[in-house]
Amino acid sequence: MISINNNKCTGCGLCSKNCHRNQIKIINSKAVPINKSCIGCGHCIAICPQNAVVIDNYDMKELVEYNPETFYVNPDNLLNVIKFRRSVRKFKNTTVEKEKIKKIIEAGRFSPSGSNKQPLSFIVVQQKMKELTRITVKILYKFACSFEPDENDPLLRHHKLYIDMWKQIYMNYKHGEDNLFFNAPALIIILHDKRLSAYSTIDGQLATSNMLLMANLLGLGVCYNGFFTFASEDVEIRNFLFLPDNINVVASLLIGYSDINYLRTVPRKKPEVQWM
């Protein structure tokens, strides 16, 4: 719910003009909240010159005043960070600091979501990585052994590659080699509450992309692990993570200090762009 401090409000109308849900009106030279279909996006908070707007179900102590020096990121530097990012599969046996993990989660928390539903939550696995590795390897192997190919599937060759990989991961695991989580010291699991939003994939991947960049800026190596996301539909993992029926895994990130030093960016295919 929006509330406005009338002692601060000057009736400038910026909040009203910037509200795409038309939830603020100017009445008698003061901003008045309507609060019928407000989604809590916070545009009114961000734009008010007098800092007169409050949304009561948020922690207003989180607000940071805009400063062009501390809010500016050089576009070329940001592009270099994106280009230099690597999926890391060799990690040092070093614990990731809790404060760094919190910053990665903050990057996900402040990512956009459909209608600002903010349907995401997070699980950080550290102490139970070995147990989760064992369970996930077993589940993928079980699926691989029960896989029935569909000859009409245009992606059959691709699927068979995964099936072979999961069987090999299982065999290697039996010999003490972790080719699934690569002995990463932490796994951040991104969860989605399907009662709040139908856009789980979009919401999750928007957050994941920001989390990847933050982890890299913190000097950490990251690997997006789609295999775990696939395996997480199994009841054994859901029970292990204590997931209720309304919560699904939408992404997962292996986090740790990289045991490899990359020296440069890599090339990519030229973009296909239509200018209209």
PDB file of C-alpha atoms in Angstrom:
ATOM      1  CA  MET A   1       0.000   0.000   0.000  1.00  0.00           C
ATOM      2  CA  ILE A   2       1.242   3.464  -0.937  1.00  0.00           C
ATOM      3  CA  SER A   3       1.177   6.239   1.631  1.00  0.00           C
ATOM      4  CA  ILE A   4       2.297   9.830   1.096  1.00  0.00           C
ATOM      5  CA  ASN A   5       3.564  12.316   3.654  1.00  0.00           C
ATOM      6  CA  ASN A   6       1.431  15.410   3.046  1.00  0.00           C
ATOM      7  CA  ASN A   7       3.881  17.590   4.969  1.00  0.00           C
ATOM      8  CA  LYS A   8       6.580  16.742   2.420  1.00  0.00           C
ATOM      9  CA  CYS A   9       4.429  16.476  -0.728  1.00  0.00           C
ATOM     10  CA  THR A  10       4.476  19.595  -2.930  1.00  0.00           C
ATOM     11  CA  GLY A  11       1.940  18.289  -5.434  1.00  0.00           C
ATOM     12  CA  CYS A  12       4.447  18.349  -8.293  1.00  0.00           C
ATOM     13  CA  GLY A  13       2.650  15.436  -9.946  1.00  0.00           C
ATOM     14  CA  LEU A  14       5.727  13.459 -10.953  1.00  0.00           C
ATOM     15  CA  CYS A  15       4.576  10.342  -9.085  1.00  0.00           C
ATOM     16  CA  SER A  16       1.148  10.495 -10.722  1.00  0.00           C
ATOM     17  CA  LYS A  17       2.546  10.941 -14.226  1.00  0.00           C
ATOM     18  CA  ASN A  18       5.028   8.092 -13.738  1.00  0.00           C
ATOM     19  CA  CYS A  19       2.518   5.535 -12.373  1.00  0.00           C
ATOM     20  CA  HIS A  20       1.551   3.250 -15.252  1.00  0.00           C
ATOM     21  CA  ARG A  21      -1.272   1.776 -13.138  1.00  0.00           C
ATOM     22  CA  ASN A  22      -2.730   5.264 -12.408  1.00  0.00           C
ATOM     23  CA  GLN A  23      -2.672   4.605  -8.693  1.00  0.00           C
ATOM     24  CA  ILE A  24      -1.851   8.176  -7.638  1.00  0.00           C
ATOM     25  CA  LYS A  25      -3.970  11.260  -8.304  1.00  0.00           C
ATOM     26  CA  ILE A  26      -3.305  14.950  -7.604  1.00  0.00           C
ATOM     27  CA  ILE A  27      -6.179  16.295  -5.531  1.00  0.00           C
ATOM     28  CA  ASN A  28      -6.130  19.771  -3.998  1.00  0.00           C
ATOM     29  CA  SER A  29      -2.442  20.135  -4.903  1.00  0.00           C
ATOM     30  CA  LYS A  30      -1.456  16.970  -3.043  1.00  0.00           C
ATOM     31  CA  ALA A  31      -0.682  13.443  -4.234  1.00  0.00           C
ATOM     32  CA  VAL A  32      -3.320  10.966  -3.116  1.00  0.00           C
ATOM     33  CA  PRO A  33      -2.828   7.156  -3.409  1.00  0.00           C
ATOM     34  CA  ILE A  34      -5.653   5.097  -4.907  1.00  0.00           C
ATOM     35  CA  ASN A  35      -4.256   1.658  -3.910  1.00  0.00           C
ATOM     36  CA  LYS A  36      -6.655  -0.424  -5.995  1.00  0.00           C
ATOM     37  CA  SER A  37      -4.233  -2.122  -8.383  1.00  0.00           C
ATOM     38  CA  CYS A  38      -0.805  -0.992  -7.180  1.00  0.00           C
ATOM     39  CA  ILE A  39       1.906  -3.588  -7.901  1.00  0.00           C
ATOM     40  CA  GLY A  40       4.496  -2.006  -5.595  1.00  0.00           C
ATOM     41  CA  CYS A  41       6.972  -1.280  -8.385  1.00  0.00           C
ATOM     42  CA  GLY A  42       8.322   1.740  -6.497  1.00  0.00           C
ATOM     43  CA  HIS A  43       8.477   4.204  -9.397  1.00  0.00           C
ATOM     44  CA  CYS A  44       6.703   6.735  -7.175  1.00  0.00           C
ATOM     45  CA  ILE A  45       9.347   6.293  -4.472  1.00  0.00           C
ATOM     46  CA  ALA A  46      12.206   6.633  -6.926  1.00  0.00           C
ATOM     47  CA  ILE A  47      10.914   9.770  -8.641  1.00  0.00           C
ATOM     48  CA  CYS A  48       9.612  11.889  -5.732  1.00  0.00           C
ATOM     49  CA  PRO A  49      11.891  14.947  -5.226  1.00  0.00           C
ATOM     50  CA  GLN A  50      10.754  15.270  -1.610  1.00  0.00           C
ATOM     51  CA  ASN A  51      11.079  11.594  -0.643  1.00  0.00           C
ATOM     52  CA  ALA A  52       7.464  11.738   0.500  1.00  0.00           C
ATOM     53  CA  VAL A  53       6.293   8.301  -0.709  1.00  0.00           C
ATOM     54  CA  VAL A  54       6.272   5.082   1.309  1.00  0.00           C
ATOM     55  CA  ILE A  55       5.140   1.582   0.402  1.00  0.00           C
ATOM     56  CA  ASP A  56       4.351   0.073   3.768  1.00  0.00           C
ATOM     57  CA  ASN A  57       5.213  -3.578   3.110  1.00  0.00           C
ATOM     58  CA  TYR A  58       8.807  -2.719   2.129  1.00  0.00           C
ATOM     59  CA  ASP A  59      11.826  -1.850   4.260  1.00  0.00           C
ATOM     60  CA  MET A  60      12.256   1.823   3.422  1.00  0.00           C
ATOM     61  CA  LYS A  61      15.708   1.783   5.040  1.00  0.00           C
ATOM     62  CA  GLU A  62      16.930   0.033   1.881  1.00  0.00           C
ATOM     63  CA  LEU A  63      16.653   3.241  -0.158  1.00  0.00           C
ATOM     64  CA  VAL A  64      19.888   4.606  -1.594  1.00  0.00           C
ATOM     65  CA  GLU A  65      19.952   8.141  -2.959  1.00  0.00           C
ATOM     66  CA  TYR A  66      21.142   8.420  -6.545  1.00  0.00           C
ATOM     67  CA  ASN A  67      24.772   9.487  -6.910  1.00  0.00           C
ATOM     68  CA  PRO A  68      26.151   9.703 -10.468  1.00  0.00           C
ATOM     69  CA  GLU A  69      29.624   8.740  -9.252  1.00  0.00           C
ATOM     70  CA  THR A  70      28.639   5.571  -7.408  1.00  0.00           C
ATOM     71  CA  PHE A  71      25.797   4.535  -9.732  1.00  0.00           C
ATOM     72  CA  TYR A  72      27.717   4.802 -12.991  1.00  0.00           C
ATOM     73  CA  VAL A  73      29.229   1.764 -14.700  1.00  0.00           C
ATOM     74  CA  ASN A  74      31.348   2.337 -17.776  1.00  0.00           C
ATOM     75  CA  PRO A  75      29.479   0.643 -20.678  1.00  0.00           C
ATOM     76  CA  ASP A  76      32.677  -0.645 -22.323  1.00  0.00           C
ATOM     77  CA  ASN A  77      33.864  -2.120 -19.024  1.00  0.00           C
ATOM     78  CA  LEU A  78      30.500  -3.801 -18.472  1.00  0.00           C
ATOM     79  CA  LEU A  79      30.626  -5.283 -21.971  1.00  0.00           C
ATOM     80  CA  ASN A  80      34.124  -6.616 -21.239  1.00  0.00           C
ATOM     81  CA  VAL A  81      32.846  -8.240 -18.039  1.00  0.00           C
ATOM     82  CA  ILE A  82      30.069  -9.944 -20.036  1.00  0.00           C
ATOM     83  CA  LYS A  83      32.479 -11.092 -22.743  1.00  0.00           C
ATOM     84  CA  PHE A  84      35.093 -12.312 -20.239  1.00  0.00           C
ATOM     85  CA  ARG A  85      32.650 -14.401 -18.183  1.00  0.00           C
ATOM     86  CA  ARG A  86      33.388 -18.143 -18.341  1.00  0.00           C
ATOM     87  CA  SER A  87      31.480 -21.162 -17.085  1.00  0.00           C
ATOM     88  CA  VAL A  88      33.871 -22.484 -14.446  1.00  0.00           C
ATOM     89  CA  ARG A  89      34.164 -26.228 -13.833  1.00  0.00           C
ATOM     90  CA  LYS A  90      37.351 -26.328 -11.773  1.00  0.00           C
ATOM     91  CA  PHE A  91      37.051 -24.876  -8.296  1.00  0.00           C
ATOM     92  CA  LYS A  92      39.468 -24.357  -5.449  1.00  0.00           C
ATOM     93  CA  ASN A  93      38.738 -26.045  -2.152  1.00  0.00           C
ATOM     94  CA  THR A  94      37.940 -22.681  -0.590  1.00  0.00           C
ATOM     95  CA  THR A  95      34.762 -21.685   1.231  1.00  0.00           C
ATOM     96  CA  VAL A  96      32.847 -18.796  -0.325  1.00  0.00           C
ATOM     97  CA  GLU A  97      32.257 -15.977   2.141  1.00  0.00           C
ATOM     98  CA  LYS A  98      28.670 -15.543   3.299  1.00  0.00           C
ATOM     99  CA  GLU A  99      28.748 -11.811   2.536  1.00  0.00           C
ATOM    100  CA  LYS A 100      29.600 -12.494  -1.110  1.00  0.00           C
ATOM    101  CA  ILE A 101      26.763 -14.990  -1.428  1.00  0.00           C
ATOM    102  CA  LYS A 102      24.397 -12.422   0.067  1.00  0.00           C
ATOM    103  CA  LYS A 103      25.435  -9.883  -2.581  1.00  0.00           C
ATOM    104  CA  ILE A 104      24.806 -12.413  -5.344  1.00  0.00           C
ATOM    105  CA  ILE A 105      21.331 -13.050  -3.955  1.00  0.00           C
ATOM    106  CA  GLU A 106      20.712  -9.292  -3.735  1.00  0.00           C
ATOM    107  CA  ALA A 107      21.465  -9.057  -7.465  1.00  0.00           C
ATOM    108  CA  GLY A 108      18.726 -11.630  -8.008  1.00  0.00           C
ATOM    109  CA  ARG A 109      16.295 -10.057  -5.560  1.00  0.00           C
ATOM    110  CA  PHE A 110      16.401  -6.687  -7.314  1.00  0.00           C
ATOM    111  CA  SER A 111      15.976  -8.162 -10.801  1.00  0.00           C
ATOM    112  CA  PRO A 112      12.731  -7.379 -12.658  1.00  0.00           C
ATOM    113  CA  SER A 113       9.789  -9.769 -12.518  1.00  0.00           C
ATOM    114  CA  GLY A 114       6.453  -9.904 -14.322  1.00  0.00           C
ATOM    115  CA  SER A 115       4.006  -7.412 -12.732  1.00  0.00           C
ATOM    116  CA  ASN A 116       6.592  -7.020  -9.948  1.00  0.00           C
ATOM    117  CA  LYS A 117       5.300 -10.202  -8.315  1.00  0.00           C
ATOM    118  CA  GLN A 118       8.788 -10.974  -6.951  1.00  0.00           C
ATOM    119  CA  PRO A 119       8.064 -14.719  -6.951  1.00  0.00           C
ATOM    120  CA  LEU A 120      11.644 -15.887  -6.415  1.00  0.00           C
ATOM    121  CA  SER A 121      13.339 -17.320  -3.348  1.00  0.00           C
ATOM    122  CA  PHE A 122      16.717 -18.960  -2.875  1.00  0.00           C
ATOM    123  CA  ILE A 123      18.422 -21.926  -1.258  1.00  0.00           C
ATOM    124  CA  VAL A 124      22.165 -21.881  -0.576  1.00  0.00           C
ATOM    125  CA  VAL A 125      23.725 -25.338  -0.305  1.00  0.00           C
ATOM    126  CA  GLN A 126      27.184 -25.556   1.283  1.00  0.00           C
ATOM    127  CA  GLN A 127      27.351 -28.085   4.113  1.00  0.00           C
ATOM    128  CA  LYS A 128      25.210 -30.616   2.220  1.00  0.00           C
ATOM    129  CA  MET A 129      26.886 -30.399  -1.195  1.00  0.00           C
ATOM    130  CA  LYS A 130      28.222 -33.962  -1.077  1.00  0.00           C
ATOM    131  CA  GLU A 131      24.830 -35.404  -0.171  1.00  0.00           C
ATOM    132  CA  LEU A 132      23.055 -33.385  -2.863  1.00  0.00           C
ATOM    133  CA  THR A 133      25.680 -34.466  -5.411  1.00  0.00           C
ATOM    134  CA  ARG A 134      25.097 -38.131  -4.606  1.00  0.00           C
ATOM    135  CA  ILE A 135      21.307 -37.807  -4.909  1.00  0.00           C
ATOM    136  CA  THR A 136      21.405 -35.812  -8.148  1.00  0.00           C
ATOM    137  CA  VAL A 137      23.888 -38.137  -9.849  1.00  0.00           C
ATOM    138  CA  LYS A 138      21.682 -41.093  -8.957  1.00  0.00           C
ATOM    139  CA  ILE A 139      18.527 -39.427 -10.285  1.00  0.00           C
ATOM    140  CA  LEU A 140      20.113 -38.486 -13.603  1.00  0.00           C
ATOM    141  CA  TYR A 141      21.459 -42.013 -14.014  1.00  0.00           C
ATOM    142  CA  LYS A 142      18.025 -43.471 -13.243  1.00  0.00           C
ATOM    143  CA  PHE A 143      16.456 -41.258 -15.900  1.00  0.00           C
ATOM    144  CA  ALA A 144      19.184 -42.109 -18.416  1.00  0.00           C
ATOM    145  CA  CYS A 145      18.584 -45.844 -17.947  1.00  0.00           C
ATOM    146  CA  SER A 146      14.824 -45.481 -18.433  1.00  0.00           C
ATOM    147  CA  PHE A 147      15.042 -43.150 -21.434  1.00  0.00           C
ATOM    148  CA  GLU A 148      12.994 -44.293 -24.444  1.00  0.00           C
ATOM    149  CA  PRO A 149      14.061 -42.546 -27.656  1.00  0.00           C
ATOM    150  CA  ASP A 150      11.494 -41.082 -29.992  1.00  0.00           C
ATOM    151  CA  GLU A 151      12.785 -41.433 -33.534  1.00  0.00           C
ATOM    152  CA  ASN A 152      10.561 -38.547 -34.640  1.00  0.00           C
ATOM    153  CA  ASP A 153      12.126 -36.168 -32.144  1.00  0.00           C
ATOM    154  CA  PRO A 154      14.197 -33.576 -34.082  1.00  0.00           C
ATOM    155  CA  LEU A 155      16.398 -33.155 -31.008  1.00  0.00           C
ATOM    156  CA  LEU A 156      16.941 -36.865 -30.468  1.00  0.00           C
ATOM    157  CA  ARG A 157      20.679 -36.696 -31.184  1.00  0.00           C
ATOM    158  CA  HIS A 158      20.998 -33.899 -28.649  1.00  0.00           C
ATOM    159  CA  HIS A 159      19.027 -35.849 -26.045  1.00  0.00           C
ATOM    160  CA  LYS A 160      21.120 -38.971 -26.590  1.00  0.00           C
ATOM    161  CA  LEU A 161      24.265 -36.947 -25.893  1.00  0.00           C
ATOM    162  CA  TYR A 162      22.828 -35.951 -22.527  1.00  0.00           C
ATOM    163  CA  ILE A 163      21.827 -39.530 -21.748  1.00  0.00           C
ATOM    164  CA  ASP A 164      25.378 -40.684 -22.465  1.00  0.00           C
ATOM    165  CA  MET A 165      26.772 -37.847 -20.344  1.00  0.00           C
ATOM    166  CA  TRP A 166      24.573 -38.746 -17.365  1.00  0.00           C
ATOM    167  CA  LYS A 167      25.651 -42.373 -17.529  1.00  0.00           C
ATOM    168  CA  GLN A 168      29.308 -41.328 -17.698  1.00  0.00           C
ATOM    169  CA  ILE A 169      28.846 -38.877 -14.807  1.00  0.00           C
ATOM    170  CA  TYR A 170      27.466 -41.749 -12.742  1.00  0.00           C
ATOM    171  CA  MET A 171      30.344 -44.097 -13.621  1.00  0.00           C
ATOM    172  CA  ASN A 172      32.934 -41.408 -12.873  1.00  0.00           C
ATOM    173  CA  TYR A 173      31.217 -40.591  -9.583  1.00  0.00           C
ATOM    174  CA  LYS A 174      31.546 -44.231  -8.581  1.00  0.00           C
ATOM    175  CA  HIS A 175      35.312 -43.773  -9.003  1.00  0.00           C
ATOM    176  CA  GLY A 176      35.424 -40.601  -6.910  1.00  0.00           C
ATOM    177  CA  GLU A 177      35.208 -38.012  -9.713  1.00  0.00           C
ATOM    178  CA  ASP A 178      32.562 -35.296  -9.630  1.00  0.00           C
ATOM    179  CA  ASN A 179      31.636 -34.308 -13.193  1.00  0.00           C
ATOM    180  CA  LEU A 180      28.268 -32.895 -12.163  1.00  0.00           C
ATOM    181  CA  PHE A 181      29.014 -30.215  -9.551  1.00  0.00           C
ATOM    182  CA  PHE A 182      32.794 -30.299 -10.048  1.00  0.00           C
ATOM    183  CA  ASN A 183      33.425 -30.184  -6.270  1.00  0.00           C
ATOM    184  CA  ALA A 184      32.078 -26.634  -6.125  1.00  0.00           C
ATOM    185  CA  PRO A 185      31.850 -25.405  -2.528  1.00  0.00           C
ATOM    186  CA  ALA A 186      28.372 -23.886  -2.960  1.00  0.00           C
ATOM    187  CA  LEU A 187      25.215 -24.106  -5.023  1.00  0.00           C
ATOM    188  CA  ILE A 188      22.640 -21.314  -5.178  1.00  0.00           C
ATOM    189  CA  ILE A 189      19.213 -22.640  -6.161  1.00  0.00           C
ATOM    190  CA  ILE A 190      16.703 -20.153  -7.568  1.00  0.00           C
ATOM    191  CA  LEU A 191      13.111 -21.041  -6.727  1.00  0.00           C
ATOM    192  CA  HIS A 192       9.821 -19.798  -8.145  1.00  0.00           C
ATOM    193  CA  ASP A 193       6.419 -19.654  -6.450  1.00  0.00           C
ATOM    194  CA  LYS A 194       3.889 -20.582  -9.131  1.00  0.00           C
ATOM    195  CA  ARG A 195       1.050 -19.166  -7.024  1.00  0.00           C
ATOM    196  CA  LEU A 196       2.457 -15.676  -7.604  1.00  0.00           C
ATOM    197  CA  SER A 197       3.418 -15.679 -11.276  1.00  0.00           C
ATOM    198  CA  ALA A 198       3.110 -17.750 -14.430  1.00  0.00           C
ATOM    199  CA  TYR A 199       6.402 -16.438 -15.829  1.00  0.00           C
ATOM    200  CA  SER A 200       8.795 -18.703 -13.948  1.00  0.00           C
ATOM    201  CA  THR A 201      11.334 -19.107 -16.754  1.00  0.00           C
ATOM    202  CA  ILE A 202      11.503 -15.392 -17.559  1.00  0.00           C
ATOM    203  CA  ASP A 203      11.627 -14.240 -13.932  1.00  0.00           C
ATOM    204  CA  GLY A 204      14.228 -16.854 -13.034  1.00  0.00           C
ATOM    205  CA  GLN A 205      16.550 -16.229 -15.952  1.00  0.00           C
ATOM    206  CA  LEU A 206      16.450 -12.438 -15.543  1.00  0.00           C
ATOM    207  CA  ALA A 207      17.589 -12.905 -11.958  1.00  0.00           C
ATOM    208  CA  THR A 208      20.141 -15.565 -12.860  1.00  0.00           C
ATOM    209  CA  SER A 209      21.827 -13.339 -15.444  1.00  0.00           C
ATOM    210  CA  ASN A 210      22.320 -10.558 -12.894  1.00  0.00           C
ATOM    211  CA  MET A 211      23.563 -13.047 -10.308  1.00  0.00           C
ATOM    212  CA  LEU A 212      26.144 -14.421 -12.756  1.00  0.00           C
ATOM    213  CA  LEU A 213      27.550 -10.947 -13.355  1.00  0.00           C
ATOM    214  CA  MET A 214      27.646 -10.103  -9.657  1.00  0.00           C
ATOM    215  CA  ALA A 215      29.473 -13.334  -8.834  1.00  0.00           C
ATOM    216  CA  ASN A 216      32.095 -12.575 -11.473  1.00  0.00           C
ATOM    217  CA  LEU A 217      32.560  -9.031 -10.200  1.00  0.00           C
ATOM    218  CA  LEU A 218      33.121 -10.512  -6.738  1.00  0.00           C
ATOM    219  CA  GLY A 219      35.998 -12.586  -8.100  1.00  0.00           C
ATOM    220  CA  LEU A 220      34.098 -15.866  -8.083  1.00  0.00           C
ATOM    221  CA  GLY A 221      33.704 -18.552 -10.708  1.00  0.00           C
ATOM    222  CA  VAL A 222      30.184 -19.602 -11.667  1.00  0.00           C
ATOM    223  CA  CYS A 223      28.598 -22.405 -13.672  1.00  0.00           C
ATOM    224  CA  TYR A 224      24.925 -22.473 -14.612  1.00  0.00           C
ATOM    225  CA  ASN A 225      23.873 -26.060 -13.928  1.00  0.00           C
ATOM    226  CA  GLY A 226      20.889 -27.097 -16.035  1.00  0.00           C
ATOM    227  CA  PHE A 227      21.293 -30.770 -15.148  1.00  0.00           C
ATOM    228  CA  PHE A 228      20.355 -30.092 -11.532  1.00  0.00           C
ATOM    229  CA  THR A 229      17.348 -28.017 -12.585  1.00  0.00           C
ATOM    230  CA  PHE A 230      16.162 -30.989 -14.665  1.00  0.00           C
ATOM    231  CA  ALA A 231      16.748 -33.463 -11.833  1.00  0.00           C
ATOM    232  CA  SER A 232      15.025 -31.222  -9.282  1.00  0.00           C
ATOM    233  CA  GLU A 233      11.616 -32.367 -10.520  1.00  0.00           C
ATOM    234  CA  ASP A 234      12.282 -35.743  -8.887  1.00  0.00           C
ATOM    235  CA  VAL A 235      10.504 -36.283  -5.581  1.00  0.00           C
ATOM    236  CA  GLU A 236      13.719 -37.254  -3.791  1.00  0.00           C
ATOM    237  CA  ILE A 237      15.333 -33.889  -4.431  1.00  0.00           C
ATOM    238  CA  ARG A 238      12.116 -32.054  -3.648  1.00  0.00           C
ATOM    239  CA  ASN A 239      11.969 -33.835  -0.304  1.00  0.00           C
ATOM    240  CA  PHE A 240      15.656 -33.175   0.318  1.00  0.00           C
ATOM    241  CA  LEU A 241      15.096 -29.440  -0.248  1.00  0.00           C
ATOM    242  CA  PHE A 242      11.736 -29.434   1.619  1.00  0.00           C
ATOM    243  CA  LEU A 243       9.963 -27.922  -1.392  1.00  0.00           C
ATOM    244  CA  PRO A 244       6.164 -27.540  -1.160  1.00  0.00           C
ATOM    245  CA  ASP A 245       4.004 -28.207  -4.213  1.00  0.00           C
ATOM    246  CA  ASN A 246       3.832 -24.533  -5.192  1.00  0.00           C
ATOM    247  CA  ILE A 247       7.619 -24.097  -5.401  1.00  0.00           C
ATOM    248  CA  ASN A 248       9.749 -25.123  -8.392  1.00  0.00           C
ATOM    249  CA  VAL A 249      13.450 -24.861  -9.178  1.00  0.00           C
ATOM    250  CA  VAL A 250      14.013 -22.547 -12.158  1.00  0.00           C
ATOM    251  CA  ALA A 251      17.814 -22.291 -12.149  1.00  0.00           C
ATOM    252  CA  SER A 252      20.910 -23.205 -10.169  1.00  0.00           C
ATOM    253  CA  LEU A 253      24.400 -21.735  -9.990  1.00  0.00           C
ATOM    254  CA  LEU A 254      27.576 -23.467  -8.870  1.00  0.00           C
ATOM    255  CA  ILE A 255      29.681 -20.926  -6.998  1.00  0.00           C
ATOM    256  CA  GLY A 256      33.300 -20.994  -5.931  1.00  0.00           C
ATOM    257  CA  TYR A 257      36.790 -19.645  -6.479  1.00  0.00           C
ATOM    258  CA  SER A 258      38.048 -20.628  -9.912  1.00  0.00           C
ATOM    259  CA  ASP A 259      41.126 -22.830 -10.118  1.00  0.00           C
ATOM    260  CA  ILE A 260      41.751 -21.546 -13.656  1.00  0.00           C
ATOM    261  CA  ASN A 261      42.971 -18.132 -14.799  1.00  0.00           C
ATOM    262  CA  TYR A 262      41.560 -17.049 -18.145  1.00  0.00           C
ATOM    263  CA  LEU A 263      43.595 -14.512 -20.101  1.00  0.00           C
ATOM    264  CA  ARG A 264      41.209 -13.098 -22.695  1.00  0.00           C
ATOM    265  CA  THR A 265      37.703 -13.113 -24.127  1.00  0.00           C
ATOM    266  CA  VAL A 266      36.577 -15.555 -26.804  1.00  0.00           C
ATOM    267  CA  PRO A 267      34.884 -15.023 -30.201  1.00  0.00           C
ATOM    268  CA  ARG A 268      31.214 -15.641 -30.910  1.00  0.00           C
ATOM    269  CA  LYS A 269      29.075 -15.920 -34.022  1.00  0.00           C
ATOM    270  CA  LYS A 270      28.148 -12.626 -35.623  1.00  0.00           C
ATOM    271  CA  PRO A 271      24.697 -11.427 -34.510  1.00  0.00           C
ATOM    272  CA  GLU A 272      21.708 -11.833 -36.755  1.00  0.00           C
ATOM    273  CA  VAL A 273      19.965  -8.460 -36.602  1.00  0.00           C
ATOM    274  CA  GLN A 274      17.108  -6.969 -38.560  1.00  0.00           C
ATOM    275  CA  TRP A 275      16.915  -3.171 -38.560  1.00  0.00           C
ATOM    276  CA  MET A 276      13.433  -1.952 -39.332  1.00  0.00           C
TER     277      MET A 276
END
